Short mmCIF file of C-alpha atoms in Angstrom, two decimals:
data_model
loop_
_atom_site.label_atom_id
_atom_site.label_comp_id
_atom_site.label_asym_id
_atom_site.label_seq_id
_atom_site.Cartn_x
_atom_site.Cartn_y
_atom_site.Cartn_z
CA ASP I 9 -9.02 12.43 -10.62
CA THR I 10 -6.62 14.64 -8.74
CA GLY I 11 -5.23 11.78 -6.68
CA VAL I 12 -4.67 11.44 -2.94
CA SER I 13 -2.98 14.48 -1.45
CA GLN I 14 -0.92 14.49 1.76
CA ASP I 15 0.45 17.44 3.65
CA PRO I 16 3.16 18.11 4.62
CA ARG I 17 5.54 16.01 2.51
CA HIS I 18 8.24 16.25 5.15
CA LYS I 19 8.14 17.00 8.87
CA ILE I 20 11.09 17.31 11.24
CA THR I 21 10.26 17.57 14.91
CA LYS I 22 11.90 17.20 18.28
CA ARG I 23 11.14 14.30 20.57
CA GLY I 24 8.14 15.04 22.77
CA GLN I 25 6.44 17.41 20.34
CA ASN I 26 3.02 16.78 18.81
CA VAL I 27 2.59 16.53 15.03
CA THR I 28 -0.46 16.37 12.78
CA PHE I 29 -0.67 15.16 9.20
CA ARG I 30 -3.48 15.73 6.74
CA CYS I 31 -4.81 13.50 3.96
CA ASP I 32 -7.23 14.54 1.23
CA PRO I 33 -8.56 11.44 -0.53
CA ILE I 34 -9.98 11.21 -4.03
CA SER I 35 -13.26 13.09 -3.76
CA GLU I 36 -15.75 10.27 -4.36
CA HIS I 37 -13.89 7.71 -2.24
CA ASN I 38 -15.61 6.83 1.02
CA ARG I 39 -12.91 4.52 2.37
CA LEU I 40 -9.66 5.92 3.75
CA TYR I 41 -6.61 4.11 5.13
CA TRP I 42 -3.47 5.12 7.00
CA TYR I 43 -0.26 3.11 6.73
CA ARG I 44 3.22 3.53 8.17
CA GLN I 45 6.43 2.54 6.38
CA THR I 46 9.93 2.34 7.81
CA LEU I 47 13.08 2.09 5.72
CA GLY I 48 13.39 -1.18 3.83
CA GLN I 49 10.00 -2.49 4.95
CA GLY I 50 6.63 -2.69 3.27
CA PRO I 51 3.82 -0.42 4.47
CA GLU I 52 2.06 -1.47 7.70
CA PHE I 53 -1.65 -0.92 8.22
CA LEU I 54 -2.60 1.56 10.95
CA THR I 55 -6.29 2.37 10.65
CA TYR I 56 -9.29 2.48 8.33
CA PHE I 57 -12.31 4.77 7.91
CA GLN I 58 -15.54 4.23 6.07
CA ASN I 59 -17.01 7.69 5.68
CA GLU I 60 -16.48 9.31 9.10
CA ALA I 61 -16.49 6.07 11.07
CA GLN I 62 -13.16 4.60 12.18
CA LEU I 63 -13.85 0.89 11.75
CA GLU I 64 -10.51 -0.71 12.42
CA LYS I 65 -7.31 0.15 14.29
CA SER I 66 -4.06 -1.78 14.30
CA ARG I 67 -2.29 -2.69 17.53
CA LEU I 68 0.52 -0.55 16.11
CA LEU I 69 -1.65 2.50 16.82
CA SER I 70 -0.70 3.29 20.41
CA ASP I 71 -2.67 5.71 22.57
CA ARG I 72 -0.34 8.49 21.42
CA PHE I 73 -1.82 8.19 17.94
CA SER I 74 -5.25 9.45 16.97
CA ALA I 75 -6.91 9.68 13.59
CA GLU I 76 -10.06 11.50 12.61
CA ARG I 77 -12.19 11.98 9.55
CA PRO I 78 -14.81 14.40 10.86
CA LYS I 79 -16.90 14.99 7.73
CA GLY I 80 -16.08 11.86 5.85
CA SER I 81 -13.76 13.74 3.52
CA PHE I 82 -10.23 14.68 4.62
CA SER I 83 -8.51 12.89 7.50
CA THR I 84 -5.90 13.87 10.07
CA LEU I 85 -3.40 11.70 11.90
CA GLU I 86 -1.98 13.16 15.10
CA ILE I 87 0.96 11.81 17.05
CA GLN I 88 1.38 13.14 20.58
CA ARG I 89 4.65 13.19 22.50
CA THR I 90 6.63 11.92 19.51
CA GLU I 91 9.41 9.39 20.00
CA GLN I 92 12.36 8.61 17.76
CA GLY I 93 10.73 5.30 16.90
CA ASP I 94 7.88 7.21 15.27
CA SER I 95 10.22 8.29 12.47
CA ALA I 96 8.72 6.81 9.32
CA MET I 97 6.78 7.54 6.14
CA TYR I 98 3.06 7.89 6.86
CA LEU I 99 0.96 6.94 3.86
CA CYS I 100 -2.70 7.62 3.21
CA ALA I 101 -4.80 5.69 0.72
CA SER I 102 -8.39 5.84 -0.41
CA ARG I 103 -10.79 3.55 -2.21
CA GLY I 104 -14.21 3.82 -3.74
CA GLN I 105 -16.84 1.15 -4.05
CA ALA I 106 -16.12 0.27 -7.64
CA ARG I 107 -14.37 -2.96 -8.59
CA PRO I 108 -11.54 -3.86 -8.68
CA GLU I 109 -10.83 -3.34 -5.02
CA LYS I 110 -7.76 -1.18 -5.41
CA LEU I 111 -6.24 1.44 -3.18
CA PHE I 112 -4.91 4.77 -4.42
CA PHE I 113 -2.01 5.98 -2.31
CA GLY I 114 -0.68 9.46 -1.68
CA SER I 115 3.04 10.23 -1.74
CA GLY I 116 3.21 10.18 2.04
CA THR I 117 4.51 12.38 4.84
CA GLN I 118 8.08 11.65 5.89
CA LEU I 119 8.44 12.21 9.65
CA SER I 120 11.83 12.59 11.30
CA VAL I 121 11.91 12.78 15.09
CA LEU I 122 15.20 14.15 16.44
CA ASP K 1 -4.71 -13.53 4.72
CA ALA K 2 -2.26 -15.97 3.15
CA LYS K 3 1.44 -15.21 3.35
CA THR K 4 3.46 -14.64 0.20
CA THR K 5 7.13 -15.27 -0.55
CA GLN K 6 9.05 -13.19 -3.08
CA PRO K 7 12.74 -12.91 -3.99
CA THR K 8 14.40 -9.98 -2.28
CA SER K 9 15.82 -8.51 -5.47
CA MET K 10 16.00 -9.03 -9.22
CA ASP K 11 17.69 -7.41 -12.20
CA CYS K 12 16.45 -7.12 -15.75
CA ALA K 13 17.81 -5.50 -18.90
CA GLU K 14 15.91 -2.61 -20.41
CA GLY K 15 13.60 -3.75 -23.20
CA ARG K 16 13.44 -7.34 -21.97
CA ALA K 17 10.53 -8.98 -20.18
CA ALA K 18 10.72 -8.86 -16.39
CA ASN K 19 9.21 -11.92 -14.71
CA LEU K 20 8.58 -11.54 -10.99
CA PRO K 21 7.62 -14.72 -9.12
CA CYS K 22 5.47 -15.02 -6.01
CA ASN K 23 4.67 -18.08 -3.91
CA HIS K 24 1.41 -18.24 -2.00
CA SER K 25 1.10 -21.92 -1.19
CA THR K 26 -1.51 -21.42 1.57
CA ILE K 27 -3.90 -19.37 -0.55
CA SER K 28 -7.57 -20.26 -0.15
CA GLY K 29 -10.08 -20.62 -2.94
CA ASN K 30 -11.63 -17.18 -2.61
CA GLU K 31 -8.48 -15.14 -2.07
CA TYR K 32 -7.25 -12.86 -4.84
CA VAL K 33 -3.65 -12.18 -5.85
CA TYR K 34 -2.86 -8.46 -6.06
CA TRP K 35 0.31 -6.75 -7.27
CA TYR K 36 1.39 -3.25 -6.31
CA ARG K 37 4.66 -1.46 -6.92
CA GLN K 38 6.38 1.39 -5.15
CA ILE K 39 8.74 3.71 -6.95
CA HIS K 40 11.20 5.55 -4.74
CA SER K 41 9.64 8.40 -2.72
CA GLN K 42 6.12 7.59 -3.88
CA GLY K 43 3.20 5.66 -2.44
CA PRO K 44 2.41 2.17 -3.74
CA GLN K 45 0.62 1.92 -7.09
CA TYR K 46 -1.87 -0.76 -8.11
CA ILE K 47 -0.73 -2.90 -11.04
CA ILE K 48 -3.06 -5.84 -11.52
CA HIS K 49 -4.99 -8.55 -9.69
CA GLY K 50 -6.50 -11.96 -10.42
CA LEU K 51 -8.31 -14.93 -8.92
CA LYS K 52 -7.87 -17.97 -11.15
CA ASN K 53 -7.46 -16.86 -14.73
CA ASN K 54 -4.49 -15.10 -16.24
CA GLU K 55 -5.00 -11.36 -16.52
CA THR K 56 -3.54 -8.63 -18.69
CA ASN K 57 -3.84 -4.87 -18.62
CA GLU K 58 -1.92 -1.92 -19.99
CA MET K 59 0.76 -2.27 -17.31
CA ALA K 60 1.42 -5.98 -16.98
CA SER K 61 0.29 -9.59 -17.24
CA LEU K 62 -0.45 -11.90 -14.33
CA ILE K 63 0.01 -15.63 -14.71
CA ILE K 64 -1.50 -17.78 -11.94
CA THR K 65 -0.68 -21.49 -11.80
CA GLU K 66 -3.52 -23.96 -12.02
CA ASP K 67 -3.16 -24.95 -8.35
CA ARG K 68 -3.00 -21.21 -7.48
CA LYS K 69 0.01 -21.78 -5.23
CA SER K 70 2.17 -19.36 -7.18
CA SER K 71 1.97 -16.55 -9.70
CA THR K 72 4.21 -14.48 -11.95
CA LEU K 73 3.95 -10.81 -12.78
CA ILE K 74 5.25 -10.05 -16.26
CA LEU K 75 6.34 -6.62 -17.44
CA PRO K 76 6.65 -7.34 -21.18
CA HIS K 77 9.11 -4.61 -22.19
CA ALA K 78 10.76 -3.24 -19.07
CA THR K 79 11.89 0.38 -19.03
CA LEU K 80 14.09 2.25 -16.57
CA ARG K 81 10.93 3.71 -15.04
CA ASP K 82 9.87 0.21 -13.98
CA THR K 83 12.65 0.17 -11.36
CA ALA K 84 10.69 -0.19 -8.12
CA VAL K 85 9.76 -2.50 -5.26
CA TYR K 86 7.04 -4.93 -6.35
CA TYR K 87 4.64 -6.35 -3.77
CA CYS K 88 2.60 -9.52 -4.20
CA ILE K 89 -0.40 -9.59 -1.84
CA VAL K 90 -3.10 -12.15 -1.24
CA LEU K 91 -6.42 -10.65 -0.29
CA LEU K 92 -9.81 -11.98 0.72
CA ILE K 93 -12.53 -9.84 -0.85
CA ILE K 94 -15.35 -9.40 1.66
CA GLN K 95 -17.52 -6.51 2.71
CA GLY K 96 -15.83 -4.00 4.91
CA ALA K 97 -12.17 -3.18 5.24
CA GLN K 98 -9.90 -5.02 2.91
CA LYS K 99 -6.60 -3.93 4.26
CA LEU K 100 -3.61 -4.84 2.20
CA VAL K 101 -0.88 -6.66 4.13
CA PHE K 102 2.45 -5.85 2.52
CA GLY K 103 5.56 -8.03 2.78
CA GLN K 104 9.02 -6.79 1.91
CA GLY K 105 8.49 -7.22 -1.82
CA THR K 106 10.99 -7.67 -4.66
CA ARG K 107 13.33 -4.81 -5.49
CA LEU K 108 13.46 -4.84 -9.31
CA THR K 109 16.27 -2.95 -10.99
CA ILE K 110 16.08 -2.31 -14.73
CA ASN K 111 19.54 -1.88 -16.20
CA PRO K 112 20.29 0.12 -19.38
#
């Protein structure tokens, strides 16, 4: 179990630029989640994949955000035309089918939009 | 999913038991209580979960009241590494996405 890996750990970008984050889940996990966390708040759900299918999207995920999981393994989260309000920690989590129903989180990508 | 209420912050002395309360008065009969914690600069980490009975694992114990309207997470011998934000979450286990809905949690500080 190598854990959930996220890349990069930190990203600084200028407003209006596009950014892409990558998540590598635990290898046998077919469910993958993206969350966003701002300072002092708990993580907020963004979207969920089962294998390559994106099954649920939060209203927080505006049309500037897109997530993919093309082969049912790693996932990418892209933000187009970044805004200062996008500054946050973006967390990825994965889960297998075994009980208990627990998520394994990565360490996140910290995005700062200047 | 039912809403939970937790104290904003708590302190505990190193080596003592840390008891973290959580109210979930609107919980339904088939909703589970989950606890996660988040150490600074890391993603949340699963601790324990339960439905009706008290549960214990290598990390903590979970005490759920008989009416299930509240629960307590117990860290029996707190260490400095237990300083973290602790989240109590109520979750309905069904097929499909079971997205965790995090509140603001309790910031637990373990003091030497």
